Amino acid sequence: MSSRTESQDLAFQGLREKIPWYKAATSAVLRNPNMLIGIIFITIVVVLALLCPLLIKIGILRDPFVFDPLNRLLPPGRSEDGDLFLFGTGPLGRDIFSMVIYGSRISLVVGLSVAILAAVLGSVIGIVAGYFSRLDDIIMRFMDGIMAIPGILLAIVLMAILGPKLENVIFALTVVDSPRTSRIVRSVVLTIRESQYVDAANAFGASKKRILFRHIAPNTFAPVIVQATFLFASAILSEASLSFLGAGVPPDIPTWGNIIGEGRIYFIGNSNIVILPSLGLFFLALAVNMFGDGLRDSLDPKLRGKT
């Protein structure tokens, strides 16, 4: 009876191994409606952002950098000249819909850049701190010092020193978000370091370099990937906050934060200026978080069967 059970287990294991990765990923997405909704919305935003220059070139979207003082603060609809402004115009006469579509490009660039840089930098710091005990206290106390400062305040200080540029926004948010990733990776490394297969590798005389890159680093990928999705959403919101406060991307560049900041004094009579970029910001951050939650559930064996 036991041999039959073992043969069945081996057969099922063989079937699992033969399933292509893309089919497994598709199955995981279809089992999680929230993850599917998040992916659909993110895909729509990415496609619109990529097509934005082409849509401007062929005239479907207006150039978000062109000012039109004669058509400033128009409500959604057509102007006296018959021009269609789907969501109205801003204080400088720029088409709000075109600015929001263009602003999604800035949000995606900042979110993706910060997520990758903070995940990589935080992982390196966390692995070094978790594996090398002598450096642990020094590194993590420094990380704790950074985390003790409110993130948005630290980002504002860095932007005041560096100046309002897109690259500086990415750098500032990377500095703010890296310590959180380092703490997560460090805790994973501390657990892996005490595992039996690492003890066995040490017993067989494996070098620290081999243990680090063969056994420890690969096992941190799953939590880092999940953390990167939340860093993406956090970076989008932080960039919008910095731009809204005038400490982020230059005000002439149409980002969602700049549009909201530009329209806040006209909110009572022209709420359309603020509503569309606010909705875009809210739903994109929500979609990324939904995708991150689904990804975490798919990668966590304890939660995989509950989705």
Short mmCIF file of C-alpha atoms in Angstrom, two decimals:
data_model
loop_
_atom_site.label_atom_id
_atom_site.label_comp_id
_atom_site.label_asym_id
_atom_site.label_seq_id
_atom_site.Cartn_x
_atom_site.Cartn_y
_atom_site.Cartn_z
CA MET A 1 0.00 0.00 0.00
CA SER A 2 2.79 2.38 0.89
CA SER A 3 4.65 1.65 -2.35
CA ARG A 4 1.48 2.43 -4.32
CA THR A 5 1.07 5.72 -2.49
CA GLU A 6 4.69 6.61 -3.13
CA SER A 7 4.31 5.85 -6.84
CA GLN A 8 1.22 8.07 -7.01
CA ASP A 9 3.08 10.89 -5.29
CA LEU A 10 5.93 10.53 -7.77
CA ALA A 11 3.47 10.57 -10.66
CA PHE A 12 1.77 13.74 -9.38
CA GLN A 13 5.17 15.34 -8.81
CA GLY A 14 6.12 14.50 -12.40
CA LEU A 15 2.92 16.12 -13.68
CA ARG A 16 3.62 19.28 -11.69
CA GLU A 17 7.12 19.47 -13.05
CA LYS A 18 5.86 19.17 -16.65
CA ILE A 19 3.48 22.14 -16.34
CA PRO A 20 5.00 25.12 -18.22
CA TRP A 21 5.63 28.21 -16.13
CA TYR A 22 3.28 30.38 -18.20
CA LYS A 23 0.40 27.94 -17.68
CA ALA A 24 1.07 27.88 -13.95
CA ALA A 25 1.14 31.69 -13.89
CA THR A 26 -2.11 31.92 -15.89
CA SER A 27 -3.79 29.44 -13.55
CA ALA A 28 -2.66 31.43 -10.50
CA VAL A 29 -4.03 34.66 -11.98
CA LEU A 30 -7.39 33.14 -12.94
CA ARG A 31 -7.81 31.71 -9.42
CA ASN A 32 -7.38 35.18 -7.92
CA PRO A 33 -9.96 37.73 -9.20
CA ASN A 34 -8.33 40.66 -7.40
CA MET A 35 -4.99 39.91 -9.03
CA LEU A 36 -6.69 39.65 -12.43
CA ILE A 37 -8.44 43.01 -12.00
CA GLY A 38 -5.17 44.62 -10.95
CA ILE A 39 -3.32 43.22 -13.97
CA ILE A 40 -6.04 44.40 -16.37
CA PHE A 41 -6.00 47.97 -15.03
CA ILE A 42 -2.19 48.13 -14.96
CA THR A 43 -2.10 46.84 -18.54
CA ILE A 44 -4.53 49.54 -19.69
CA VAL A 45 -2.46 52.28 -18.06
CA VAL A 46 0.80 50.91 -19.50
CA VAL A 47 -0.67 50.67 -23.02
CA LEU A 48 -2.01 54.24 -22.88
CA ALA A 49 1.31 55.51 -21.53
CA LEU A 50 3.28 53.77 -24.29
CA LEU A 51 0.92 55.00 -27.02
CA CYS A 52 0.78 58.57 -25.68
CA PRO A 53 3.42 60.05 -28.08
CA LEU A 54 1.74 58.36 -31.05
CA LEU A 55 -1.72 59.56 -29.99
CA ILE A 56 -0.38 63.11 -29.71
CA LYS A 57 1.32 62.87 -33.09
CA ILE A 58 -1.82 61.72 -34.94
CA GLY A 59 -3.99 64.29 -33.15
CA ILE A 60 -6.11 62.07 -30.90
CA LEU A 61 -4.52 63.68 -27.83
CA ARG A 62 -3.47 67.30 -27.53
CA ASP A 63 0.11 68.23 -26.71
CA PRO A 64 0.15 68.53 -22.88
CA PHE A 65 2.98 71.08 -23.07
CA VAL A 66 1.11 73.57 -25.30
CA PHE A 67 -0.57 76.47 -23.47
CA ASP A 68 -3.85 77.91 -24.74
CA PRO A 69 -4.84 80.95 -22.62
CA LEU A 70 -8.02 81.48 -24.67
CA ASN A 71 -9.38 78.10 -23.56
CA ARG A 72 -8.37 78.11 -19.90
CA LEU A 73 -10.55 76.59 -17.14
CA LEU A 74 -13.12 75.14 -19.53
CA PRO A 75 -15.57 72.52 -18.23
CA PRO A 76 -15.77 69.10 -19.90
CA GLY A 77 -17.29 69.39 -23.37
CA ARG A 78 -16.77 71.57 -26.43
CA SER A 79 -15.36 75.09 -26.47
CA GLU A 80 -16.88 78.03 -28.35
CA ASP A 81 -14.64 77.14 -31.30
CA GLY A 82 -16.02 73.62 -31.38
CA ASP A 83 -12.91 71.94 -29.95
CA LEU A 84 -13.61 68.93 -27.76
CA PHE A 85 -12.07 68.87 -24.29
CA LEU A 86 -13.19 65.58 -22.78
CA PHE A 87 -12.34 66.57 -19.18
CA GLY A 88 -11.98 70.31 -19.62
CA THR A 89 -8.84 72.42 -19.44
CA GLY A 90 -6.52 73.64 -16.71
CA PRO A 91 -5.52 77.14 -15.58
CA LEU A 92 -3.08 77.46 -18.51
CA GLY A 93 -5.48 76.09 -21.12
CA ARG A 94 -3.91 72.64 -21.35
CA ASP A 95 -6.17 69.65 -22.00
CA ILE A 96 -6.62 67.75 -18.72
CA PHE A 97 -7.20 64.37 -20.34
CA SER A 98 -3.97 64.64 -22.35
CA MET A 99 -2.05 65.74 -19.25
CA VAL A 100 -3.36 62.80 -17.24
CA ILE A 101 -2.39 60.29 -19.94
CA TYR A 102 1.07 61.85 -20.20
CA GLY A 103 1.36 62.00 -16.41
CA SER A 104 0.87 58.24 -16.23
CA ARG A 105 4.22 57.88 -18.02
CA ILE A 106 5.98 59.79 -15.23
CA SER A 107 4.24 57.74 -12.54
CA LEU A 108 5.15 54.45 -14.20
CA VAL A 109 8.78 55.47 -14.73
CA VAL A 110 9.15 56.60 -11.11
CA GLY A 111 7.32 53.57 -9.72
CA LEU A 112 9.25 51.02 -11.76
CA SER A 113 12.63 52.69 -11.22
CA VAL A 114 12.21 53.06 -7.46
CA ALA A 115 10.83 49.52 -7.10
CA ILE A 116 13.82 48.00 -8.92
CA LEU A 117 16.50 50.18 -7.31
CA ALA A 118 15.10 49.95 -3.77
CA ALA A 119 14.57 46.19 -4.09
CA VAL A 120 18.12 45.59 -5.35
CA LEU A 121 19.81 47.97 -2.90
CA GLY A 122 17.71 46.79 0.03
CA SER A 123 18.39 43.15 -0.85
CA VAL A 124 22.14 43.66 -0.95
CA ILE A 125 22.11 45.48 2.38
CA GLY A 126 19.81 42.90 3.97
CA ILE A 127 21.86 39.93 2.75
CA VAL A 128 25.12 41.43 3.98
CA ALA A 129 23.61 42.38 7.35
CA GLY A 130 21.90 39.02 7.83
CA TYR A 131 24.82 36.81 6.85
CA PHE A 132 27.76 38.72 8.32
CA SER A 133 26.99 39.04 12.03
CA ARG A 134 29.77 41.53 12.72
CA LEU A 135 28.27 44.05 10.31
CA ASP A 136 24.67 43.43 11.33
CA ASP A 137 24.42 45.92 14.19
CA ILE A 138 26.24 48.70 12.34
CA ILE A 139 24.21 48.38 9.14
CA MET A 140 20.81 47.91 10.75
CA ARG A 141 21.24 50.74 13.23
CA PHE A 142 21.95 53.01 10.27
CA MET A 143 18.84 51.66 8.50
CA ASP A 144 16.80 52.22 11.67
CA GLY A 145 18.04 55.81 11.78
CA ILE A 146 16.79 56.41 8.23
CA MET A 147 13.45 54.77 9.00
CA ALA A 148 13.05 56.92 12.13
CA ILE A 149 12.69 59.98 9.88
CA PRO A 150 9.24 60.31 8.24
CA GLY A 151 9.66 59.21 4.64
CA ILE A 152 8.04 62.21 2.98
CA LEU A 153 10.06 64.61 5.17
CA LEU A 154 13.34 62.90 4.27
CA ALA A 155 12.39 62.98 0.59
CA ILE A 156 11.60 66.71 0.79
CA VAL A 157 14.98 67.41 2.44
CA LEU A 158 16.82 65.42 -0.23
CA MET A 159 14.91 67.20 -3.01
CA ALA A 160 15.71 70.58 -1.46
CA ILE A 161 19.40 69.66 -1.57
CA LEU A 162 19.42 68.02 -5.01
CA GLY A 163 16.91 70.17 -6.89
CA PRO A 164 13.61 69.43 -8.69
CA LYS A 165 14.47 66.80 -11.31
CA LEU A 166 12.92 63.46 -12.18
CA GLU A 167 16.21 61.64 -11.55
CA ASN A 168 16.47 63.26 -8.12
CA VAL A 169 12.93 62.16 -7.24
CA ILE A 170 13.87 58.58 -8.09
CA PHE A 171 17.07 58.82 -6.01
CA ALA A 172 15.29 60.36 -3.00
CA LEU A 173 12.52 57.76 -2.98
CA THR A 174 15.06 54.95 -3.38
CA VAL A 175 16.87 56.19 -0.26
CA VAL A 176 13.57 56.36 1.62
CA ASP A 177 12.28 52.90 0.58
CA SER A 178 15.47 50.80 0.66
CA PRO A 179 15.63 50.34 4.48
CA ARG A 180 12.23 48.60 4.57
CA THR A 181 13.38 46.07 1.99
CA SER A 182 16.66 45.53 3.82
CA ARG A 183 14.84 44.61 7.04
CA ILE A 184 12.62 42.09 5.25
CA VAL A 185 15.57 40.47 3.46
CA ARG A 186 17.66 40.42 6.65
CA SER A 187 14.94 38.53 8.53
CA VAL A 188 14.72 35.98 5.70
CA VAL A 189 18.51 35.55 5.63
CA LEU A 190 18.66 35.03 9.41
CA THR A 191 16.15 32.19 9.05
CA ILE A 192 17.90 30.60 6.07
CA ARG A 193 21.32 30.88 7.72
CA GLU A 194 20.20 28.51 10.49
CA SER A 195 18.64 25.95 8.12
CA GLN A 196 19.93 22.40 7.79
CA TYR A 197 21.04 22.64 4.18
CA VAL A 198 23.23 25.66 4.99
CA ASP A 199 24.71 23.73 7.93
CA ALA A 200 25.37 20.83 5.57
CA ALA A 201 27.07 23.12 3.06
CA ASN A 202 29.30 24.48 5.83
CA ALA A 203 30.10 20.93 6.95
CA PHE A 204 31.20 19.99 3.43
CA GLY A 205 33.53 22.98 3.35
CA ALA A 206 31.58 25.22 0.96
CA SER A 207 32.92 28.76 0.77
CA LYS A 208 30.92 31.71 2.10
CA LYS A 209 30.61 33.04 -1.44
CA ARG A 210 29.05 29.79 -2.66
CA ILE A 211 26.66 29.59 0.28
CA LEU A 212 25.67 33.22 -0.19
CA PHE A 213 24.99 33.07 -3.92
CA ARG A 214 23.86 29.45 -4.21
CA HIS A 215 21.73 28.89 -1.13
CA ILE A 216 20.83 32.19 0.54
CA ALA A 217 20.34 34.86 -2.14
CA PRO A 218 17.99 32.79 -4.39
CA ASN A 219 15.67 32.10 -1.44
CA THR A 220 15.13 35.83 -0.90
CA PHE A 221 13.72 36.42 -4.40
CA ALA A 222 10.06 35.65 -3.62
CA PRO A 223 9.62 38.11 -0.71
CA VAL A 224 11.65 40.75 -2.57
CA ILE A 225 9.46 40.47 -5.67
CA VAL A 226 6.32 40.88 -3.57
CA GLN A 227 7.87 43.81 -1.69
CA ALA A 228 8.78 45.44 -5.02
CA THR A 229 5.11 45.64 -6.01
CA PHE A 230 4.29 47.55 -2.83
CA LEU A 231 7.34 49.77 -3.37
CA PHE A 232 5.93 50.53 -6.82
CA ALA A 233 2.61 51.74 -5.39
CA SER A 234 4.33 53.65 -2.58
CA ALA A 235 6.64 55.41 -5.05
CA ILE A 236 3.70 56.52 -7.21
CA LEU A 237 1.96 58.10 -4.22
CA SER A 238 5.18 59.63 -2.88
CA GLU A 239 6.07 61.19 -6.25
CA ALA A 240 2.59 62.70 -6.49
CA SER A 241 2.91 64.05 -2.94
CA LEU A 242 6.29 65.64 -3.67
CA SER A 243 5.04 67.21 -6.90
CA PHE A 244 1.89 68.46 -5.16
CA LEU A 245 4.06 70.15 -2.52
CA GLY A 246 6.30 71.68 -5.19
CA ALA A 247 9.31 69.59 -4.18
CA GLY A 248 9.21 66.97 -6.92
CA VAL A 249 9.18 67.05 -10.70
CA PRO A 250 9.36 70.60 -12.19
CA PRO A 251 5.87 72.18 -12.29
CA ASP A 252 5.83 72.62 -16.08
CA ILE A 253 5.90 68.81 -16.54
CA PRO A 254 2.35 67.38 -16.38
CA THR A 255 2.48 64.78 -13.63
CA TRP A 256 -0.52 63.72 -11.60
CA GLY A 257 0.80 65.49 -8.52
CA ASN A 258 1.49 68.70 -10.46
CA ILE A 259 -1.98 68.65 -12.03
CA ILE A 260 -3.64 68.25 -8.62
CA GLY A 261 -1.44 70.97 -7.13
CA GLU A 262 -2.19 73.29 -10.06
CA GLY A 263 -5.93 72.79 -9.75
CA ARG A 264 -6.37 72.85 -5.98
CA ILE A 265 -7.08 76.60 -5.82
CA TYR A 266 -9.73 76.20 -8.53
CA PHE A 267 -11.38 73.17 -6.94
CA ILE A 268 -14.69 74.81 -6.00
CA GLY A 269 -15.54 76.01 -9.50
CA ASN A 270 -13.41 73.60 -11.56
CA SER A 271 -13.23 70.34 -9.64
CA ASN A 272 -12.66 68.45 -12.91
CA ILE A 273 -9.01 69.55 -12.82
CA VAL A 274 -8.39 67.61 -9.61
CA ILE A 275 -10.81 64.69 -9.90
CA LEU A 276 -9.38 62.86 -12.94
CA PRO A 277 -5.70 62.74 -11.84
CA SER A 278 -6.80 61.87 -8.30
CA LEU A 279 -8.86 58.94 -9.60
CA GLY A 280 -5.98 57.81 -11.80
CA LEU A 281 -3.60 57.93 -8.84
CA PHE A 282 -6.02 56.09 -6.57
CA PHE A 283 -6.92 53.29 -8.98
CA LEU A 284 -3.35 52.70 -10.19
CA ALA A 285 -2.04 52.41 -6.62
CA LEU A 286 -5.00 50.15 -5.75
CA ALA A 287 -4.40 47.96 -8.81
CA VAL A 288 -0.71 47.55 -8.01
CA ASN A 289 -1.53 46.62 -4.40
CA MET A 290 -4.15 44.10 -5.58
CA PHE A 291 -1.55 42.57 -7.90
CA GLY A 292 0.97 42.47 -5.06
CA ASP A 293 -1.50 40.77 -2.70
CA GLY A 294 -2.30 38.16 -5.34
CA LEU A 295 1.36 37.59 -6.07
CA ARG A 296 2.09 37.13 -2.36
CA ASP A 297 -0.73 34.59 -2.06
CA SER A 298 0.54 32.69 -5.11
CA LEU A 299 4.13 32.53 -3.87
CA ASP A 300 3.28 31.67 -0.25
CA PRO A 301 2.63 27.90 0.12
CA LYS A 302 0.51 28.50 3.24
CA LEU A 303 -1.86 30.84 1.37
CA ARG A 304 -1.78 29.21 -2.07
CA GLY A 305 -4.66 26.88 -1.39
CA LYS A 306 -6.92 29.63 0.00
CA THR A 307 -7.04 31.78 -3.17
#
